[in-house]
Amino acid sequence: MMLAAAQFTPVSGDVDANVRTIAGLVREAGAAGARLVVFAELSLTGYETALIREDPALILTEDDPRLAPVRAACRAAGTAAVVNGPVRGGGSRPGLTTLVIGPDGSTLARYDKRHLFHGDEQETFAAGTADGRFALDGLRFALATCYDNRFPELAERAAADGCSVYLASSMLDAGNDSFETVYPVRARDFGLYVALGNSLGPSEVGEGGGMAGIWGPDGGRLADAGTEKPGFVLAEVG
């Protein structure tokens, strides 16, 4: 399977603009042969927890009509999209949620970030309680979000559960040590392909560092999108 890891600069608080960008990248990646594209943490809203707390309109639902352009792009391209944003759950706070939209436009999986980072995330979101899994084209995938990846037991459980690909939607600046000490280590220690979607541009927590990409099960980099340009990179997984 051809997998794409994407990066772009989200427009803070503008779901519609970010959905348009995501839909465009899905179509482009699909035309390049990608069967799945993974995007950054809070790619739907930008990483802006204060805005999310202040503006309830930024909280989506699983079947939110604002996601229709992404679903249409997935159908047109025959490509799945892994997107992330604040999504309403059963409680008073939304999840920091990854939605997997399948090649037919349906929702394949929902994963709510289990390990919320610092006080702003903890004040804004409800932590998830279950691991994220889905299957596509005979491969089993695991989902994780940014700070989740600091906890190796998530990747360990994924490997034990028959997953071969671990998808990490994150918001990392260029100086974050995760590029060297987390993502390749999870890949190597548990024999997984690891795909990172990351952000570019300003956010509440600093400048997105890009370097979206994919590591092989030996921990070696298979693809790196660099630190400056929006877009995606591709690698074969499976």
CSV table of C-alpha atoms in Angstrom, one decimal:
chain,number,residue,atom,x,y,z
A,1,MET,CA,0.0,0.0,0.0
A,2,MET,CA,1.2,3.5,-0.8
A,3,LEU,CA,0.9,5.8,2.3
A,4,ALA,CA,1.1,9.6,2.4
A,5,ALA,CA,2.2,11.7,5.4
A,6,ALA,CA,1.0,15.4,5.0
A,7,GLN,CA,1.8,18.8,6.4
A,8,PHE,CA,0.3,22.3,5.9
A,9,THR,CA,-0.3,25.5,7.9
A,10,PRO,CA,-3.8,25.4,9.4
A,11,VAL,CA,-5.8,28.6,9.5
A,12,SER,CA,-6.5,29.1,13.2
A,13,GLY,CA,-10.2,28.6,14.0
A,14,ASP,CA,-11.3,28.2,10.3
A,15,VAL,CA,-12.6,24.7,9.9
A,16,ASP,CA,-13.9,25.4,6.4
A,17,ALA,CA,-10.5,26.6,5.1
A,18,ASN,CA,-8.7,23.7,6.7
A,19,VAL,CA,-11.2,21.2,5.2
A,20,ARG,CA,-10.6,22.7,1.8
A,21,THR,CA,-6.8,22.3,2.2
A,22,ILE,CA,-7.2,18.7,3.5
A,23,ALA,CA,-9.5,17.8,0.6
A,24,GLY,CA,-7.1,19.2,-1.9
A,25,LEU,CA,-4.2,17.2,-0.5
A,26,VAL,CA,-6.3,14.0,-0.4
A,27,ARG,CA,-7.0,14.4,-4.1
A,28,GLU,CA,-3.4,15.2,-4.9
A,29,ALA,CA,-2.1,12.3,-2.9
A,30,GLY,CA,-4.6,9.9,-4.4
A,31,ALA,CA,-3.6,11.0,-7.9
A,32,ALA,CA,0.0,10.1,-6.9
A,33,GLY,CA,-1.1,6.6,-5.8
A,34,ALA,CA,-1.7,7.1,-2.1
A,35,ARG,CA,-4.4,4.9,-0.5
A,36,LEU,CA,-4.3,6.7,2.8
A,37,VAL,CA,-3.1,10.2,4.0
A,38,VAL,CA,-2.4,11.1,7.6
A,39,PHE,CA,-2.7,14.7,8.8
A,40,ALA,CA,-1.5,16.6,11.9
A,41,GLU,CA,-3.0,16.9,15.3
A,42,LEU,CA,-5.9,19.5,15.3
A,43,SER,CA,-5.5,19.9,11.5
A,44,LEU,CA,-9.2,20.8,11.3
A,45,THR,CA,-8.9,23.9,13.6
A,46,GLY,CA,-5.3,24.6,14.1
A,47,TYR,CA,-3.6,23.9,17.5
A,48,GLU,CA,-5.6,26.6,19.4
A,49,THR,CA,-7.0,25.2,22.6
A,50,ALA,CA,-8.0,28.7,23.9
A,51,LEU,CA,-10.1,29.3,20.7
A,52,ILE,CA,-11.7,25.9,21.0
A,53,ARG,CA,-12.7,26.6,24.6
A,54,GLU,CA,-14.1,30.0,23.7
A,55,ASP,CA,-16.0,29.1,20.5
A,56,PRO,CA,-18.3,26.0,20.6
A,57,ALA,CA,-18.8,26.3,16.9
A,58,LEU,CA,-15.3,24.9,16.4
A,59,ILE,CA,-16.4,21.6,18.0
A,60,LEU,CA,-17.4,19.1,15.3
A,61,THR,CA,-19.6,16.0,15.3
A,62,GLU,CA,-18.6,12.7,13.8
A,63,ASP,CA,-21.1,13.3,10.9
A,64,ASP,CA,-20.4,17.0,10.7
A,65,PRO,CA,-21.5,18.5,7.4
A,66,ARG,CA,-18.4,20.6,7.3
A,67,LEU,CA,-16.4,17.4,6.6
A,68,ALA,CA,-18.4,16.7,3.4
A,69,PRO,CA,-15.6,18.0,1.1
A,70,VAL,CA,-13.1,15.6,2.7
A,71,ARG,CA,-15.5,12.7,2.3
A,72,ALA,CA,-16.1,13.7,-1.3
A,73,ALA,CA,-12.3,13.9,-1.9
A,74,CYS,CA,-11.8,10.5,-0.4
A,75,ARG,CA,-14.5,9.0,-2.7
A,76,ALA,CA,-13.1,10.7,-5.8
A,77,ALA,CA,-9.5,9.7,-5.1
A,78,GLY,CA,-10.2,6.3,-3.6
A,79,THR,CA,-8.1,7.3,-0.7
A,80,ALA,CA,-8.6,7.3,3.1
A,81,ALA,CA,-7.9,10.4,5.2
A,82,VAL,CA,-6.8,10.5,8.9
A,83,VAL,CA,-7.9,13.9,10.2
A,84,ASN,CA,-7.9,15.4,13.7
A,85,GLY,CA,-9.9,18.0,15.6
A,86,PRO,CA,-12.2,18.6,18.5
A,87,VAL,CA,-15.1,16.2,18.2
A,88,ARG,CA,-18.1,16.0,20.4
A,89,GLY,CA,-18.4,12.8,22.6
A,90,GLY,CA,-20.7,11.8,25.4
A,91,GLY,CA,-19.5,14.3,27.9
A,92,SER,CA,-19.3,18.1,28.4
A,93,ARG,CA,-15.9,18.3,26.7
A,94,PRO,CA,-15.0,17.1,23.2
A,95,GLY,CA,-12.4,14.5,22.5
A,96,LEU,CA,-9.1,15.5,20.9
A,97,THR,CA,-10.2,13.2,18.1
A,98,THR,CA,-8.8,11.4,15.1
A,99,LEU,CA,-11.4,10.5,12.5
A,100,VAL,CA,-10.5,8.0,9.8
A,101,ILE,CA,-12.6,8.7,6.6
A,102,GLY,CA,-12.5,5.7,4.3
A,103,PRO,CA,-12.1,5.6,0.5
A,104,ASP,CA,-15.9,5.4,0.2
A,105,GLY,CA,-16.4,8.5,2.4
A,106,SER,CA,-17.6,6.6,5.4
A,107,THR,CA,-16.1,6.8,8.9
A,108,LEU,CA,-13.9,3.8,9.5
A,109,ALA,CA,-12.7,4.7,13.0
A,110,ARG,CA,-12.7,7.3,15.8
A,111,TYR,CA,-9.8,7.6,18.3
A,112,ASP,CA,-9.8,10.1,21.2
A,113,LYS,CA,-6.3,11.0,22.4
A,114,ARG,CA,-5.6,9.0,25.6
A,115,HIS,CA,-2.7,11.0,27.0
A,116,LEU,CA,-3.5,14.7,27.0
A,117,PHE,CA,-0.5,17.1,27.2
A,118,HIS,CA,-0.2,20.0,29.7
A,119,GLY,CA,-3.0,21.9,31.4
A,120,ASP,CA,-4.5,23.6,28.3
A,121,GLU,CA,-5.3,20.2,26.6
A,122,GLN,CA,-6.6,18.8,29.9
A,123,GLU,CA,-8.8,21.9,30.4
A,124,THR,CA,-10.2,21.6,26.9
A,125,PHE,CA,-10.6,18.0,26.1
A,126,ALA,CA,-11.8,14.7,27.6
A,127,ALA,CA,-9.2,12.0,27.5
A,128,GLY,CA,-10.0,8.8,25.5
A,129,THR,CA,-10.1,5.4,27.1
A,130,ALA,CA,-9.7,3.0,24.2
A,131,ASP,CA,-7.0,2.3,21.6
A,132,GLY,CA,-7.7,3.2,18.0
A,133,ARG,CA,-7.7,0.5,15.3
A,134,PHE,CA,-9.0,0.0,11.8
A,135,ALA,CA,-8.2,-2.2,8.8
A,136,LEU,CA,-7.8,-1.3,5.1
A,137,ASP,CA,-6.7,-3.4,2.2
A,138,GLY,CA,-5.7,-6.3,4.5
A,139,LEU,CA,-3.5,-4.2,6.8
A,140,ARG,CA,-4.2,-3.4,10.4
A,141,PHE,CA,-3.6,0.2,11.5
A,142,ALA,CA,-3.1,1.8,15.0
A,143,LEU,CA,-3.9,5.4,15.8
A,144,ALA,CA,-2.0,7.7,18.3
A,145,THR,CA,-1.8,11.5,18.8
A,146,CYS,CA,1.3,13.5,19.6
A,147,TYR,CA,2.0,13.1,23.4
A,148,ASP,CA,0.5,9.6,23.2
A,149,ASN,CA,3.7,8.6,21.4
A,150,ARG,CA,5.8,9.2,24.5
A,151,PHE,CA,4.2,6.1,26.0
A,152,PRO,CA,5.7,3.0,24.3
A,153,GLU,CA,2.9,0.7,25.6
A,154,LEU,CA,0.6,2.1,22.9
A,155,ALA,CA,2.9,0.9,20.1
A,156,GLU,CA,3.6,-2.3,22.0
A,157,ARG,CA,-0.2,-3.1,22.2
A,158,ALA,CA,-0.5,-2.2,18.5
A,159,ALA,CA,2.1,-4.7,17.5
A,160,ALA,CA,0.6,-7.4,19.8
A,161,ASP,CA,-2.8,-6.7,18.2
A,162,GLY,CA,-1.5,-7.5,14.7
A,163,CYS,CA,-1.1,-3.9,13.5
A,164,SER,CA,1.7,-3.3,11.0
A,165,VAL,CA,1.2,0.5,10.6
A,166,TYR,CA,1.1,3.1,13.4
A,167,LEU,CA,-0.3,6.5,12.4
A,168,ALA,CA,0.8,9.5,14.6
A,169,SER,CA,-1.0,12.8,14.1
A,170,SER,CA,1.1,15.4,15.9
A,171,MET,CA,2.0,19.0,16.5
A,172,LEU,CA,5.7,19.3,16.9
A,173,ASP,CA,8.2,22.2,16.5
A,174,ALA,CA,11.4,21.7,14.6
A,175,GLY,CA,13.4,21.3,17.8
A,176,ASN,CA,11.3,18.6,19.3
A,177,ASP,CA,13.4,15.5,20.1
A,178,SER,CA,10.6,13.1,19.0
A,179,PHE,CA,11.9,13.1,15.5
A,180,GLU,CA,15.0,11.2,16.8
A,181,THR,CA,14.0,9.6,20.1
A,182,VAL,CA,10.3,8.7,19.7
A,183,TYR,CA,9.1,7.9,16.2
A,184,PRO,CA,12.0,5.9,14.8
A,185,VAL,CA,12.3,4.1,18.2
A,186,ARG,CA,8.7,3.0,18.2
A,187,ALA,CA,9.2,1.7,14.7
A,188,ARG,CA,12.3,-0.2,15.5
A,189,ASP,CA,11.4,-1.5,18.9
A,190,PHE,CA,8.0,-2.9,17.7
A,191,GLY,CA,8.6,-3.7,14.0
A,192,LEU,CA,6.0,-1.1,12.8
A,193,TYR,CA,5.8,1.3,10.0
A,194,VAL,CA,5.3,4.7,11.7
A,195,ALA,CA,3.7,7.6,9.8
A,196,LEU,CA,3.8,11.2,11.1
A,197,GLY,CA,1.4,14.0,10.0
A,198,ASN,CA,2.7,17.3,11.3
A,199,SER,CA,1.9,21.0,11.0
A,200,LEU,CA,3.7,24.0,9.6
A,201,GLY,CA,3.3,27.6,10.6
A,202,PRO,CA,2.3,29.4,13.8
A,203,SER,CA,0.1,28.0,16.6
A,204,GLU,CA,-0.6,28.4,20.2
A,205,VAL,CA,2.4,26.3,21.1
A,206,GLY,CA,4.9,27.6,18.6
A,207,GLU,CA,5.9,27.1,15.0
A,208,GLY,CA,5.1,23.8,13.4
A,209,GLY,CA,8.3,22.0,12.4
A,210,GLY,CA,7.0,20.0,9.4
A,211,MET,CA,9.2,16.9,8.7
A,212,ALA,CA,6.1,14.8,8.2
A,213,GLY,CA,7.1,11.4,7.0
A,214,ILE,CA,7.4,7.7,7.4
A,215,TRP,CA,9.8,5.3,9.1
A,216,GLY,CA,10.2,1.7,8.3
A,217,PRO,CA,10.2,-1.2,10.8
A,218,ASP,CA,13.9,-1.0,11.2
A,219,GLY,CA,13.6,2.7,12.3
A,220,GLY,CA,15.0,4.1,9.1
A,221,ARG,CA,13.4,7.1,7.5
A,222,LEU,CA,11.6,6.2,4.3
A,223,ALA,CA,10.2,9.7,3.6
A,224,ASP,CA,10.7,13.2,5.0
A,225,ALA,CA,8.7,16.3,3.8
A,226,GLY,CA,11.2,18.8,5.1
A,227,THR,CA,10.7,21.8,7.3
A,228,GLU,CA,9.3,24.4,4.9
A,229,LYS,CA,6.9,23.4,2.1
A,230,PRO,CA,3.3,22.2,2.5
A,231,GLY,CA,2.4,18.9,0.8
A,232,PHE,CA,3.0,15.2,1.4
A,233,VAL,CA,5.5,12.5,1.0
A,234,LEU,CA,4.9,8.9,0.0
A,235,ALA,CA,6.2,5.4,1.0
A,236,GLU,CA,5.1,1.8,0.4
A,237,VAL,CA,4.0,0.1,3.6
A,238,GLY,CA,2.9,-3.4,4.4
